[in-house]
Structure formats: structure tokens, C-alpha cells
CSV table of C-alpha atoms in Angstrom, one decimal:
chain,number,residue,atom,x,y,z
A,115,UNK,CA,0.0,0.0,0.0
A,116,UNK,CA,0.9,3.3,-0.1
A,117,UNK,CA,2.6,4.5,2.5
A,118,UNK,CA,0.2,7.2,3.6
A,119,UNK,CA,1.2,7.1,7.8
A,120,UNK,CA,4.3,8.2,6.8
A,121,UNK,CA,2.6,11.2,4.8
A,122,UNK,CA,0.6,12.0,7.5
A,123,UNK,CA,3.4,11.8,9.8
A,124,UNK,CA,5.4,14.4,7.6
A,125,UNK,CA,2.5,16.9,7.4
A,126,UNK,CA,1.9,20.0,9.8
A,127,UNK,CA,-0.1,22.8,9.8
A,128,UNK,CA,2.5,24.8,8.6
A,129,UNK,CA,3.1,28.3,10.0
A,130,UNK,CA,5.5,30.0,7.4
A,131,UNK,CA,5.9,29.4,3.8
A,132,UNK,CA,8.3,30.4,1.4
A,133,UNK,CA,5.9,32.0,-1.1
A,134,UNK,CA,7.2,29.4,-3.9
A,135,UNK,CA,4.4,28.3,-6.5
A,136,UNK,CA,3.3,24.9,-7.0
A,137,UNK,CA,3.2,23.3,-10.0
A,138,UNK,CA,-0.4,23.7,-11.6
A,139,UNK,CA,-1.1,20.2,-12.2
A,140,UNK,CA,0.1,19.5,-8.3
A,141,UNK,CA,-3.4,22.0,-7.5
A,142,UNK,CA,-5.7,20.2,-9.8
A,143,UNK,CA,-5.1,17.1,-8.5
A,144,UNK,CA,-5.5,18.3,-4.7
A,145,UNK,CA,-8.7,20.1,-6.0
A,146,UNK,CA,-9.9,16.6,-7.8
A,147,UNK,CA,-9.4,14.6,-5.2
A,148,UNK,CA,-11.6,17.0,-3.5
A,149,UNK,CA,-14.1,16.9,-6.0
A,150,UNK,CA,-14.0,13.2,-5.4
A,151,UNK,CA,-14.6,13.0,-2.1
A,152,UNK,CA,-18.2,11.7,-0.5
A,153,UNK,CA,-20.7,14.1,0.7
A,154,UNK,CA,-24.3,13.2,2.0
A,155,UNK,CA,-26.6,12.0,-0.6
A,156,UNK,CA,-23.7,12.8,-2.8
A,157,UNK,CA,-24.7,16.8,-2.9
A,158,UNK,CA,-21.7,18.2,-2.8
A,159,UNK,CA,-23.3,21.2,-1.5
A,160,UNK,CA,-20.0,23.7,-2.1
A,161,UNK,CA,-17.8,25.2,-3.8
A,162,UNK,CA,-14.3,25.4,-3.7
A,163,UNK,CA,-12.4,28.4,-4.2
A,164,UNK,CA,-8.8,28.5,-6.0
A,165,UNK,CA,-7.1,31.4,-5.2
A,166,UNK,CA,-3.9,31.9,-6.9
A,167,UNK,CA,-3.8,36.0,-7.7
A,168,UNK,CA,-1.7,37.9,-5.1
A,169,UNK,CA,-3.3,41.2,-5.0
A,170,UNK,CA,-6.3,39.5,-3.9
A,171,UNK,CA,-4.5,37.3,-1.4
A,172,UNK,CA,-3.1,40.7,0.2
A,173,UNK,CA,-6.7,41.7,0.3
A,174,UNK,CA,-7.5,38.6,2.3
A,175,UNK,CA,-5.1,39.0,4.6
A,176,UNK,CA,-6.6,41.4,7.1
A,177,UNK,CA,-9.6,39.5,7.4
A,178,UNK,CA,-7.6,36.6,8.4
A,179,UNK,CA,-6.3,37.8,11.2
A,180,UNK,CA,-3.2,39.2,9.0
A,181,UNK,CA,-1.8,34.7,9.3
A,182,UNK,CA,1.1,35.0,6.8
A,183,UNK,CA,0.6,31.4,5.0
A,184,UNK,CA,-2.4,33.8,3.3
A,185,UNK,CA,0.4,35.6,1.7
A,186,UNK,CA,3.0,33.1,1.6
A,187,UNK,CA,1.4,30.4,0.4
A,188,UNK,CA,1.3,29.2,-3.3
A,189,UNK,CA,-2.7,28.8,-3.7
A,190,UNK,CA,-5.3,29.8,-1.4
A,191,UNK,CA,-8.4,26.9,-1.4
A,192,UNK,CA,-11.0,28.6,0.4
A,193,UNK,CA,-14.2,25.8,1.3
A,194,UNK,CA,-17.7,27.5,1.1
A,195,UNK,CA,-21.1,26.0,1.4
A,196,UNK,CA,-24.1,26.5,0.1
A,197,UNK,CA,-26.2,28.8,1.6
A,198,UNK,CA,-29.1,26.8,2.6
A,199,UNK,CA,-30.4,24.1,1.0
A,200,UNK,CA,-33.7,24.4,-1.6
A,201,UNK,CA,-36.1,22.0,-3.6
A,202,UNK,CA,-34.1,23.2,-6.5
A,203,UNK,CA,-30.9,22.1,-5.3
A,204,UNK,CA,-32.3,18.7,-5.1
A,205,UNK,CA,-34.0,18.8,-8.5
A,206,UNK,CA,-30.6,19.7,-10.2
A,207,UNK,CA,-29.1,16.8,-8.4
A,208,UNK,CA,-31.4,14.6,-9.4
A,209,UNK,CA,-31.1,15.5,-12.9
A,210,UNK,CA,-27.2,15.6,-12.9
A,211,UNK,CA,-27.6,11.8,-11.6
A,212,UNK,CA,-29.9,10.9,-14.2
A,213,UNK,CA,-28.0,12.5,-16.7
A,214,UNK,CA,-24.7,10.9,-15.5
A,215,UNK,CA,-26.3,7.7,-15.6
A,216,UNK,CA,-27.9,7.7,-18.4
A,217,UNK,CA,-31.4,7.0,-16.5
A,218,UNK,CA,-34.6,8.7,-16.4
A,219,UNK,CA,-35.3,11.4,-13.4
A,220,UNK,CA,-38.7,9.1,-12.6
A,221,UNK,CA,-36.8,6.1,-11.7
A,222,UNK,CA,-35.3,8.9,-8.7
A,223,UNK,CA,-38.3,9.8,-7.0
A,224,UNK,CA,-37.0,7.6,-3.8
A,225,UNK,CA,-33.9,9.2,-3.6
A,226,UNK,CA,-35.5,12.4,-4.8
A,227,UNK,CA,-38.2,11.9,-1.7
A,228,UNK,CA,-35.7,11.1,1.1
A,229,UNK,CA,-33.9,14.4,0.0
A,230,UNK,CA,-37.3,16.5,0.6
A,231,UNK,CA,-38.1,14.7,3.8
A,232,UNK,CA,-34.9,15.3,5.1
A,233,UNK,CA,-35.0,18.8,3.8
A,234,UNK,CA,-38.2,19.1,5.2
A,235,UNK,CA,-36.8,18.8,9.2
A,236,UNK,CA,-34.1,21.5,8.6
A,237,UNK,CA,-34.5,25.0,8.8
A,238,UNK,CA,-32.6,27.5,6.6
A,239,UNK,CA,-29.4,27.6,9.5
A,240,UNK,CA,-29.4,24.1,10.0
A,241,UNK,CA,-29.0,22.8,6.4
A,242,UNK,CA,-26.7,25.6,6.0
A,243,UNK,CA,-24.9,23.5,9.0
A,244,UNK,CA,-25.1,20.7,7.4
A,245,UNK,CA,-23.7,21.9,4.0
A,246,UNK,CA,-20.6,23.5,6.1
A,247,UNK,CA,-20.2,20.2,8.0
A,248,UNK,CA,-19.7,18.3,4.1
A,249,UNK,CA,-17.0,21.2,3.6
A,250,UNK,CA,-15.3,19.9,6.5
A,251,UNK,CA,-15.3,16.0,4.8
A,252,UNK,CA,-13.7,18.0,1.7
A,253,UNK,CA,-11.2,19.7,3.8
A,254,UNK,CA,-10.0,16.4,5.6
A,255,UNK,CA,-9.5,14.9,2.0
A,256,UNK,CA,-7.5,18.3,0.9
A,257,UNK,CA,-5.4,17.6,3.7
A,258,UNK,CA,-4.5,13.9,3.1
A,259,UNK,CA,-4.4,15.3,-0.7
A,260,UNK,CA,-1.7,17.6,0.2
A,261,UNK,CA,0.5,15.2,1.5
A,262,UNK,CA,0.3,13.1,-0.7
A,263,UNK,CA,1.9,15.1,-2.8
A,264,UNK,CA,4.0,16.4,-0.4
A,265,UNK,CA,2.7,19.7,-0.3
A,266,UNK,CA,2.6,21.8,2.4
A,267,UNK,CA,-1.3,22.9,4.1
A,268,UNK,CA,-2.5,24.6,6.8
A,269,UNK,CA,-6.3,24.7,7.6
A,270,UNK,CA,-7.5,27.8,8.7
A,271,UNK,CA,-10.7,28.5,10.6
A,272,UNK,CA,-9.5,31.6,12.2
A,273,UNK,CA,-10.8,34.6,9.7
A,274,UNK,CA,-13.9,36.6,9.7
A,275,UNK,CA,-16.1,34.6,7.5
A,276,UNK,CA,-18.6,37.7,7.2
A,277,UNK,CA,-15.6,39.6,5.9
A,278,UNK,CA,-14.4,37.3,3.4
A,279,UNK,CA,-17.7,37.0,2.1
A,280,UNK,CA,-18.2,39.8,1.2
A,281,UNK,CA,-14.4,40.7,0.0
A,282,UNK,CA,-15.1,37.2,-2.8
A,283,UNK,CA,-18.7,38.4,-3.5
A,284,UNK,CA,-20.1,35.3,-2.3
A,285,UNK,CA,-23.6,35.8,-0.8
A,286,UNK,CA,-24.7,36.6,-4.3
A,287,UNK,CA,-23.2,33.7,-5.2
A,288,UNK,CA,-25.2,31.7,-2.6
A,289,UNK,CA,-22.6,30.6,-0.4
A,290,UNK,CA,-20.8,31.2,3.4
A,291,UNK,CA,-17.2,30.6,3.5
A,292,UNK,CA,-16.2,28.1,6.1
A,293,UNK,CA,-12.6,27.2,6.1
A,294,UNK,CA,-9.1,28.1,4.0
A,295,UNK,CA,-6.6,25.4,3.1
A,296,UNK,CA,-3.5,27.2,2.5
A,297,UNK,CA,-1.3,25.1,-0.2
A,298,UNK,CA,2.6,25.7,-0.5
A,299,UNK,CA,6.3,25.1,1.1
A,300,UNK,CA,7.1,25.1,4.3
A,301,UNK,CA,9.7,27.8,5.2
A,302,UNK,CA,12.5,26.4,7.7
A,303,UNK,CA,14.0,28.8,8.8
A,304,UNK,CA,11.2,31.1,9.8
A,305,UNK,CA,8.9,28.4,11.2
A,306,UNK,CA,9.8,27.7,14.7
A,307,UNK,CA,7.1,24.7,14.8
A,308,UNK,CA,8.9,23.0,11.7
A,309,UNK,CA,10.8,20.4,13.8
A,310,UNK,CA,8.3,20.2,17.1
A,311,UNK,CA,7.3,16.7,18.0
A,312,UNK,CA,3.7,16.4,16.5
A,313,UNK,CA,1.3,16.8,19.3
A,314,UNK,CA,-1.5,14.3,19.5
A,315,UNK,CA,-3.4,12.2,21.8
A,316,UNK,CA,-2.6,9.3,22.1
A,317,UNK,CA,-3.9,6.1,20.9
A,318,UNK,CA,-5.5,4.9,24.1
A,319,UNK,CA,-7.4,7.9,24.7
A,320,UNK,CA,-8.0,8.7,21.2
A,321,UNK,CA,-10.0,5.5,20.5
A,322,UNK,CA,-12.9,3.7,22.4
A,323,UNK,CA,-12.7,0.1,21.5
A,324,UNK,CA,-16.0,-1.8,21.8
A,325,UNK,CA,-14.5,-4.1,24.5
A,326,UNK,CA,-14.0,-1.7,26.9
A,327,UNK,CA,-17.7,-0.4,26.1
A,328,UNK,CA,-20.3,-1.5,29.0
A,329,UNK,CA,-23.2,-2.1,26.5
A,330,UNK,CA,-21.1,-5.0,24.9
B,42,UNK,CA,3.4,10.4,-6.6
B,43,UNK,CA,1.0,8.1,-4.9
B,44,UNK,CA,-1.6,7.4,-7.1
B,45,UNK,CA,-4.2,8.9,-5.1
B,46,UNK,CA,-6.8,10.1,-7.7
B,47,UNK,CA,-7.3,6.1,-8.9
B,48,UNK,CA,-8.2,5.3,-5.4
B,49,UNK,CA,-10.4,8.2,-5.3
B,50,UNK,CA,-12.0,7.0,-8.5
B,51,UNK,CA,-12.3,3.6,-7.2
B,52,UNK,CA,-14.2,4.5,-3.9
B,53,UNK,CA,-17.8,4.5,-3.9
B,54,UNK,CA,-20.4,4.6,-0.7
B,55,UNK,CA,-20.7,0.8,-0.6
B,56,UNK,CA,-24.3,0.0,-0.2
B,57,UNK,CA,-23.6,-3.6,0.3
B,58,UNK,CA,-20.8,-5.6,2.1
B,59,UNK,CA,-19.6,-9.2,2.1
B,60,UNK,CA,-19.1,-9.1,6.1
B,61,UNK,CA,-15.5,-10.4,5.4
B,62,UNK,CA,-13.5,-9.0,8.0
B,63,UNK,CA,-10.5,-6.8,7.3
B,64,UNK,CA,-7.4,-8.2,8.0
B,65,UNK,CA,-6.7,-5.7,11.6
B,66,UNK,CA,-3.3,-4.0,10.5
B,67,UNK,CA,-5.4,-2.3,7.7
B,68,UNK,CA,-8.1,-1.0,10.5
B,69,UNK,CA,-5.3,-0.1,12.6
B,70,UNK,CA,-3.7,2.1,9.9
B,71,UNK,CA,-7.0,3.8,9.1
B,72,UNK,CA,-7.7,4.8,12.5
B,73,UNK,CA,-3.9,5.9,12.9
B,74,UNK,CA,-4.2,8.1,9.5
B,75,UNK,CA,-7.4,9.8,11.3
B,76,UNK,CA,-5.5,9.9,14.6
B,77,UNK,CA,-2.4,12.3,12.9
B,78,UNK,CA,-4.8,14.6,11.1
B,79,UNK,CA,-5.7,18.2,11.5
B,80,UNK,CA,-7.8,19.7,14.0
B,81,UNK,CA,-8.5,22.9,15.5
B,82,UNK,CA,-6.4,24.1,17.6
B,83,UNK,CA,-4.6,20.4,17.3
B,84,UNK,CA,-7.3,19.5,19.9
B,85,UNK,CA,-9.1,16.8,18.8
B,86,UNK,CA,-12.4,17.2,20.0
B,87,UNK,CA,-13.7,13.8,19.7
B,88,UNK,CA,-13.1,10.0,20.1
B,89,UNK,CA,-13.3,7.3,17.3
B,90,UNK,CA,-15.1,4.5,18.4
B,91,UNK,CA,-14.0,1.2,16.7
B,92,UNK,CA,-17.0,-1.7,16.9
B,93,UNK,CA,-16.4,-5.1,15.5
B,94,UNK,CA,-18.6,-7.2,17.7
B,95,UNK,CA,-20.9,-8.3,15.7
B,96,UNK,CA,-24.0,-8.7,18.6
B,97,UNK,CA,-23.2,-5.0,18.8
B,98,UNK,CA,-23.7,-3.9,15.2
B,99,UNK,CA,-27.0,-6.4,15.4
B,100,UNK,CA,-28.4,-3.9,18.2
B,101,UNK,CA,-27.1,-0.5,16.4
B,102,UNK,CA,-28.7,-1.9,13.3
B,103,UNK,CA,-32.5,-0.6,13.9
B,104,UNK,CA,-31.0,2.9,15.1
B,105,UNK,CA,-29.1,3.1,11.6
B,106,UNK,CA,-32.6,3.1,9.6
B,107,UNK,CA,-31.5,-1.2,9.3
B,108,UNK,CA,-28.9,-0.4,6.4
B,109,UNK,CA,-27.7,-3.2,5.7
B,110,UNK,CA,-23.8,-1.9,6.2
B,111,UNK,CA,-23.8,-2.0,9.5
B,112,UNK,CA,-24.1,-5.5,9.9
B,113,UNK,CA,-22.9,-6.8,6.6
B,114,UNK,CA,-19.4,-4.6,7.6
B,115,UNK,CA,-16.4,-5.9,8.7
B,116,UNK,CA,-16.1,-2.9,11.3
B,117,UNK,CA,-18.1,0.3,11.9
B,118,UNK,CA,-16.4,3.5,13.0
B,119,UNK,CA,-18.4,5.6,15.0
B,120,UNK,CA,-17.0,9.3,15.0
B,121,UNK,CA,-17.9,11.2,18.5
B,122,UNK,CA,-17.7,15.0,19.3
B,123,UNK,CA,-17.1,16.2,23.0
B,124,UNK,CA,-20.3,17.3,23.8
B,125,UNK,CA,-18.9,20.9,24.4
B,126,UNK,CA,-15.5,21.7,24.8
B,127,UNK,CA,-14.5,23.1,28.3
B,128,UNK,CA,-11.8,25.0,30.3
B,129,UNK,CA,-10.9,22.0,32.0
B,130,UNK,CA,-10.1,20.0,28.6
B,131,UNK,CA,-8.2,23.1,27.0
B,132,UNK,CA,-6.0,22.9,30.6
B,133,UNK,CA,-5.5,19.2,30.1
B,134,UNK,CA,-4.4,20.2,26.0
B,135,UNK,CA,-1.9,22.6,27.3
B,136,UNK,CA,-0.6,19.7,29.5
B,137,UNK,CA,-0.6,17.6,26.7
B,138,UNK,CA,1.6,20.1,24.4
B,139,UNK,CA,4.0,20.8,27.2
B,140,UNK,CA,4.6,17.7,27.8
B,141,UNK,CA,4.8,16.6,24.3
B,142,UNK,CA,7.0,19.4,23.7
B,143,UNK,CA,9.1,19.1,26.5
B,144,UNK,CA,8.5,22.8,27.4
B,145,UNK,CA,7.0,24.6,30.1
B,146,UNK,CA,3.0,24.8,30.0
B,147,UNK,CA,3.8,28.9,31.2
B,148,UNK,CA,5.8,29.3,27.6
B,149,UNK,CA,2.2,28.2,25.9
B,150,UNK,CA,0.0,31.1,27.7
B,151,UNK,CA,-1.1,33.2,24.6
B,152,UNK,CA,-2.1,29.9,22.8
B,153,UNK,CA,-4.0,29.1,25.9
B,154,UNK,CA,-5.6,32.7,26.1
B,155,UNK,CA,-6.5,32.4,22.7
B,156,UNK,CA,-8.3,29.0,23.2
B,157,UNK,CA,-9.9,30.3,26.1
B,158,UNK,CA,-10.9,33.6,24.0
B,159,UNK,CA,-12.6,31.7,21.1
B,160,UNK,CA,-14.4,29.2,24.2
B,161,UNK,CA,-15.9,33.0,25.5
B,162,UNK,CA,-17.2,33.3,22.2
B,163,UNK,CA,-19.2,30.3,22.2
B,164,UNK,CA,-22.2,28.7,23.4
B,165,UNK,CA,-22.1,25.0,25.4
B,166,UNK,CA,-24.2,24.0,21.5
B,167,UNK,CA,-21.7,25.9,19.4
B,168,UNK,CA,-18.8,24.7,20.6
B,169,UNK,CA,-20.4,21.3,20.3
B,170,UNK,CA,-20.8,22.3,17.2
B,171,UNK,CA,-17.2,22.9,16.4
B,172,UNK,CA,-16.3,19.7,17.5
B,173,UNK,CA,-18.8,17.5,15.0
B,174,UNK,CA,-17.2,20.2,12.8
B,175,UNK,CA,-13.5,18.6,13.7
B,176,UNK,CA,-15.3,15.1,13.7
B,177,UNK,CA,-16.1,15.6,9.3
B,178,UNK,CA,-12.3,16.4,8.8
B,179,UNK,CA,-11.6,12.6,10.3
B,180,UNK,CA,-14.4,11.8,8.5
B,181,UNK,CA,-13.0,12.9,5.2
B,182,UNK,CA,-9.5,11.5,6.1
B,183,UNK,CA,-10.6,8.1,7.1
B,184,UNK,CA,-12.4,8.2,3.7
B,185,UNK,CA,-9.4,8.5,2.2
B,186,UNK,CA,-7.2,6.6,3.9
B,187,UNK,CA,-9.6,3.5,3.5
B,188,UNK,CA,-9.2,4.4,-0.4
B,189,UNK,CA,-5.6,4.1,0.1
B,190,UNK,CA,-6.1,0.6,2.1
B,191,UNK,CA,-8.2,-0.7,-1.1
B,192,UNK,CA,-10.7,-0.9,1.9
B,193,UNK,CA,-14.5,-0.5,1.4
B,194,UNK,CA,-16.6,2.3,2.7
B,195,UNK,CA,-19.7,3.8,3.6
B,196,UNK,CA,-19.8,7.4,5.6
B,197,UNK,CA,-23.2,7.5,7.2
B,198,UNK,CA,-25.4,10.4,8.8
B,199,UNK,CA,-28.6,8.4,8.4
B,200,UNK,CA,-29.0,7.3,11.9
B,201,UNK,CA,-30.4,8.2,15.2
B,202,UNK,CA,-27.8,10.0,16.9
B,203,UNK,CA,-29.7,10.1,20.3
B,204,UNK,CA,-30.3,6.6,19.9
B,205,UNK,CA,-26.9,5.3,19.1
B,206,UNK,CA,-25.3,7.8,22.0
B,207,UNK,CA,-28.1,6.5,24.5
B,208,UNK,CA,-26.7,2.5,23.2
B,209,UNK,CA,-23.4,2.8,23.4
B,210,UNK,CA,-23.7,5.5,26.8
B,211,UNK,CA,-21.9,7.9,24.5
B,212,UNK,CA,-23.5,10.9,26.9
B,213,UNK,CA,-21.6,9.3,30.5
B,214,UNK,CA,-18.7,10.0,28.4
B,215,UNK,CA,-19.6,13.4,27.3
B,216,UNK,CA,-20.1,12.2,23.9
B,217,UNK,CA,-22.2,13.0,20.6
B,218,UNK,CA,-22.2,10.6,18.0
B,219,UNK,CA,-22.0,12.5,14.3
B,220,UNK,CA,-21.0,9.9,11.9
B,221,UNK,CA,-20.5,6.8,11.4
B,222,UNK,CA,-17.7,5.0,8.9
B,223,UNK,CA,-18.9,1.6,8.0
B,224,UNK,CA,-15.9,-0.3,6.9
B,225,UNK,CA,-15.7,-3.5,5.0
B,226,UNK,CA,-15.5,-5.1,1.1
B,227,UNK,CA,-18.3,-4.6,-1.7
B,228,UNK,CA,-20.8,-7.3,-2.4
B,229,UNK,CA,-20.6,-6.6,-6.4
B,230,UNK,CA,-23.8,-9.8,-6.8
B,231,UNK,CA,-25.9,-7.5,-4.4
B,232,UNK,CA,-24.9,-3.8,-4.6
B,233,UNK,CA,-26.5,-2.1,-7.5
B,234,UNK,CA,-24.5,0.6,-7.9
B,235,UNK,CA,-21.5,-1.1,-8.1
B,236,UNK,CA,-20.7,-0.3,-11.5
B,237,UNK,CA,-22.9,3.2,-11.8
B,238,UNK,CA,-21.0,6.2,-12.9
B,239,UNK,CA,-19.9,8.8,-10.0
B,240,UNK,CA,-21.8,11.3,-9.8
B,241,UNK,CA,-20.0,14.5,-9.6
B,242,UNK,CA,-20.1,18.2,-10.5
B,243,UNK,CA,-17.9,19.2,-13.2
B,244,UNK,CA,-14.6,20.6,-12.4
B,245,UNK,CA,-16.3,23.7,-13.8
B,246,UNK,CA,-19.6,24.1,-11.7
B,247,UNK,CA,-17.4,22.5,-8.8
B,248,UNK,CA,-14.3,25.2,-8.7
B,249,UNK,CA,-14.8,28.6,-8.7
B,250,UNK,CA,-11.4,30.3,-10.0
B,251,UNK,CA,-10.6,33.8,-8.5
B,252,UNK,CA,-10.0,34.6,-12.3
B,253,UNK,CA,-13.8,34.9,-12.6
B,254,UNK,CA,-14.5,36.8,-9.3
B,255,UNK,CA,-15.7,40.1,-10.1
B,256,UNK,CA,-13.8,41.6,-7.5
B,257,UNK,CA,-10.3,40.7,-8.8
């Protein structure tokens, strides 16, 4: 297999980059494993962002918290979710299955059905929740992506959302901004974190085994 | 480069399972890939349950809507938010930093002063939140990192969360279930989709390029 512990073991969220680009096809294929990845009922109900102009990146910066991977990193992928979910949402997902599998929309109505039920027990805010929550499978798959190809990422949650919004025009676009994978090269030198022990819990008290469950 | 994309290609949410088991290294290596990724703050607000027992999966069958993958898988994991993150965990994360580290927990007081300044900002329910947020990125990354195993697997919101929590006494341990990862190998007589087509936005109606944001 490939020898993805050893990936993940090399990645960090990495605090300084060097501001060198990646190579464009090194992008697509983070972004298409992205595009890839699962979502619930297979919605994908986002879009993501590619930022690779500099200006705007310097633009960006003060509404996240001035963090200098915004500036320093080689592409920007910024996660945002579909601003509530609608009846027509569902209808064009239906159609873009039936279309991709060459089957008629009727033969959906189940699915179609189990989509408006479920719709039907959210409010606005909450599928909105649920949309963000899918942009968090996509970033989890952006950051195995990444190292994979031994590119550098940071996940970012600390901007102002409201902010960025409205800097990228995305309300009118129907969608919230919810997290920022920075993409690029670590910078050594300036990175005090680049060669601190990688902090997480350990094994024991990171998993629950169903033998040590009382139920059982 | 690891050929990550033909993994991603190959994955599909198994709707069917054989119930073979998977050999444990490979479960092992999953849950470790989850284990190393990224989380807020590098907190890991959650646990990963790991259930095999097969009377077990018979009993969180009927508060999974009875799909059939969570019997017919070889194991389920069960991903679990803190139900609320508190003062007293962030304390203990400090610890677990300095002490990882090998550095004094006083040299880590602004990262602790930013934790607890975001915690001020939150409710108990939005910092729960948060967590199931955290718990989608492990999500994403088991997803993958099953791919990578040529492992099976189904990521599953369709259950009764209450239900499972109140089974498996998820809230004694400050728990919330959010997802479940059934894991296993694809019964290709029984599983329709087997051979259907992803179905996926185009690249196009997927990525928004800041080349086409007005306000570049």
C-alpha cells in the first residue's frame, strides 16, 4: 500500500511558507481529489475556491487575522457552502444523476423523496450547517491530498467569515465561507514549529474500543 | 506520486458488504491516518469508536434506519464529538503540548488565552458544534485513507444519533455521535451501484477560480 502514515506523519499545519508556487497540475489534482470525495446523498453542497492572484490574497489577509501562510502560500483553497439548502438544489441533483447515468429522473423519486423529507426537518441555518459540515469532509480529503503530494497545508478556521464573504462576492453567489486550506512550502527557517514533536493524543485515549464499552 | 486520484476514482459509498473481516493492520492504519490529522487548535475534540462485535452492530442496526452496512461490515467507526469543549479539557491540551514538547506549559499562555478567548465566544451548542465540525475532517480523512487501504466504505449520517449515544452511553462520556464510517469489502452480486458512474459536478460548476471573481 501506499505508505500514507508516513505522509501524514510528515505533514503539519505549517506556520511559514516560502511563497514558492506549486506546480499547476500538483493544484488540480488536490482540487480533484476533493471533487472526489463523499458528501451526503452525494450533494456536494460547495464550492471550492482556488485562489492563486496575489493582490487578492493581500486583500485577504486582514480578514484573516493578518496569518502570513495567506500571503506566503502558493494557492489559497478557500471551502464555502451552500447557503441553505432548496427544492431546486435537489431537483438539479437529481437530474445531474440521471443525466450521468444515463437513467430517467422518474426512476429517482425515492432518492428524490428522502432528500425533501430530510430537507423538510431543517430549517434555513441548519442545512446551512449541514452543508458547512460536508465542507469539512472536503477539507479532511484536501489535507491527506496535500501530502500526498508532499505539499505543504494549513487549515484555517480563524478569519472573519462575514468579511471574506463579502471581499469574494459570495452571498450573491449563494454561499458562506467556512474554512481556507492554504497550499505551498514550508519555510524552515522562519517556522519555529517545523521540527516540534507532532502533538497528538494518544492512541489509548484517542479510541474507544468496543470491548472496553459496557453495553457489549 | 502516490496514485491517489485512482483510489479516489475507485471508492464509492458501498451500499452492500460481504461481512468479510478486514485483516486488523489495515483498520489499525486507518484509525492511525485519522489519529495524525488536522484539528482545531490540534485539539481533537472527539473520540473514534472502533466496533467489530458483531451482537453490537445487530443492536445498532435498527437505530441506523437497518442499512444493511452495518451489519454486513467488517467494522463500523463511529465518530464522536465532545459534547462541548470546556476549560478544563483546554487545561489538560496545554498539558498535553508541554509535555509533548518538553517545554514549560507557562511558555504556551497566549495559545492558551487564545483557546480560552474563542471558548468566551461560544455557546455550550456551538462549541459542540465545532467539534462535529472537527469530527467531518476525520471523516474525510478516514475516507481516504480507506481508499488508500483498497478498503471499502460507507460514511453514514442516516442514523439516530440520540439513539446510538443513548446504546453505546456515549452521553456518561460526554459524547455525541455525528457519523458513522462503516468499513468493509463490496458485495458486487448485491450492490446495484457497483458499477454506476460517479456522480460528480464538473470541475467547472465545482471550482470557482478567483479569475472569474468580479472583485479581482
Amino acid at each position: 500500500m501506499m505508505d500514507l502514515l508516513e505522509k501524514m506523519n510528515w505533514r503539519y499545519a505549517t506556520k511559514r511558507m516560502t511563497g514558492e508556487k506549486l506546480p499547476p497540475e500538483k493544484v488540480e489534482r488536490i482540487v480533484e481529489s476533493i471533487r472526489l470525495t463523499a458528501s451526503g446523498f452525494g450533494l456536494q453542497p460547495y464550492n471550492v475556491l482556488v485562489i492563486e492572484d496575489e493582490e487578492l490574497k493581500r486583500r485577504i489577509l486582514p480578514v484573516a487575522n493578518n496569518q502570513p501562510q495567506i500571503v506566503e502560500s502558493s494557492h489559497l483553497l478557500i471551502f464555502a457552502a451552500w447557503d441553505g439548502i432548496t427544492e431546486n438544489k435537489i431537483e438539479n441533483h437529481i437530474q445531474l444523476v440521471a443525466n450521468t447515468r444515463n437513467i430517467p429522473a422518474e426512476s429517482l423519486q425515492g432518492f428524490k423523496n428522502s432528500m425533501l423529507g430530510w430537507l423538510k426537518s431543517h430549517t434555513h441555518e441548519s442545512s446551512f450547517n449541514w452543508a458547512a459540515r460536508q465542507t469539512y469532509i472536503a477539507l479532511g480529503t484536501g489535507i491527506v491530498a496535500a501530502a500526498v503530494e508532499d505539499v505543504d497545508a494549513t487549515p484555517m478556521e480563524g478569519f472573519n467569515a462575514a468579511g471574506l464573504d463579502e471581499l469574494l462576492g459570495l452571498k450573491e453567489k449563494g454561499l458562506r465561507s467556512t474554512s481556507i486550506l492554504a497550499l505551498g512550502y514550508r519555510d524552515a527557517d522562519k517556522d519555529h514549529l517545523v521540527n516540534a514533536p507532532k502533538v497528538r493524543k494518544s492512541k489509548e485515549d484517542f479510541v474507544i474500543r468496543d470491548s472496553s464499552l459496557a453495553t457489549v
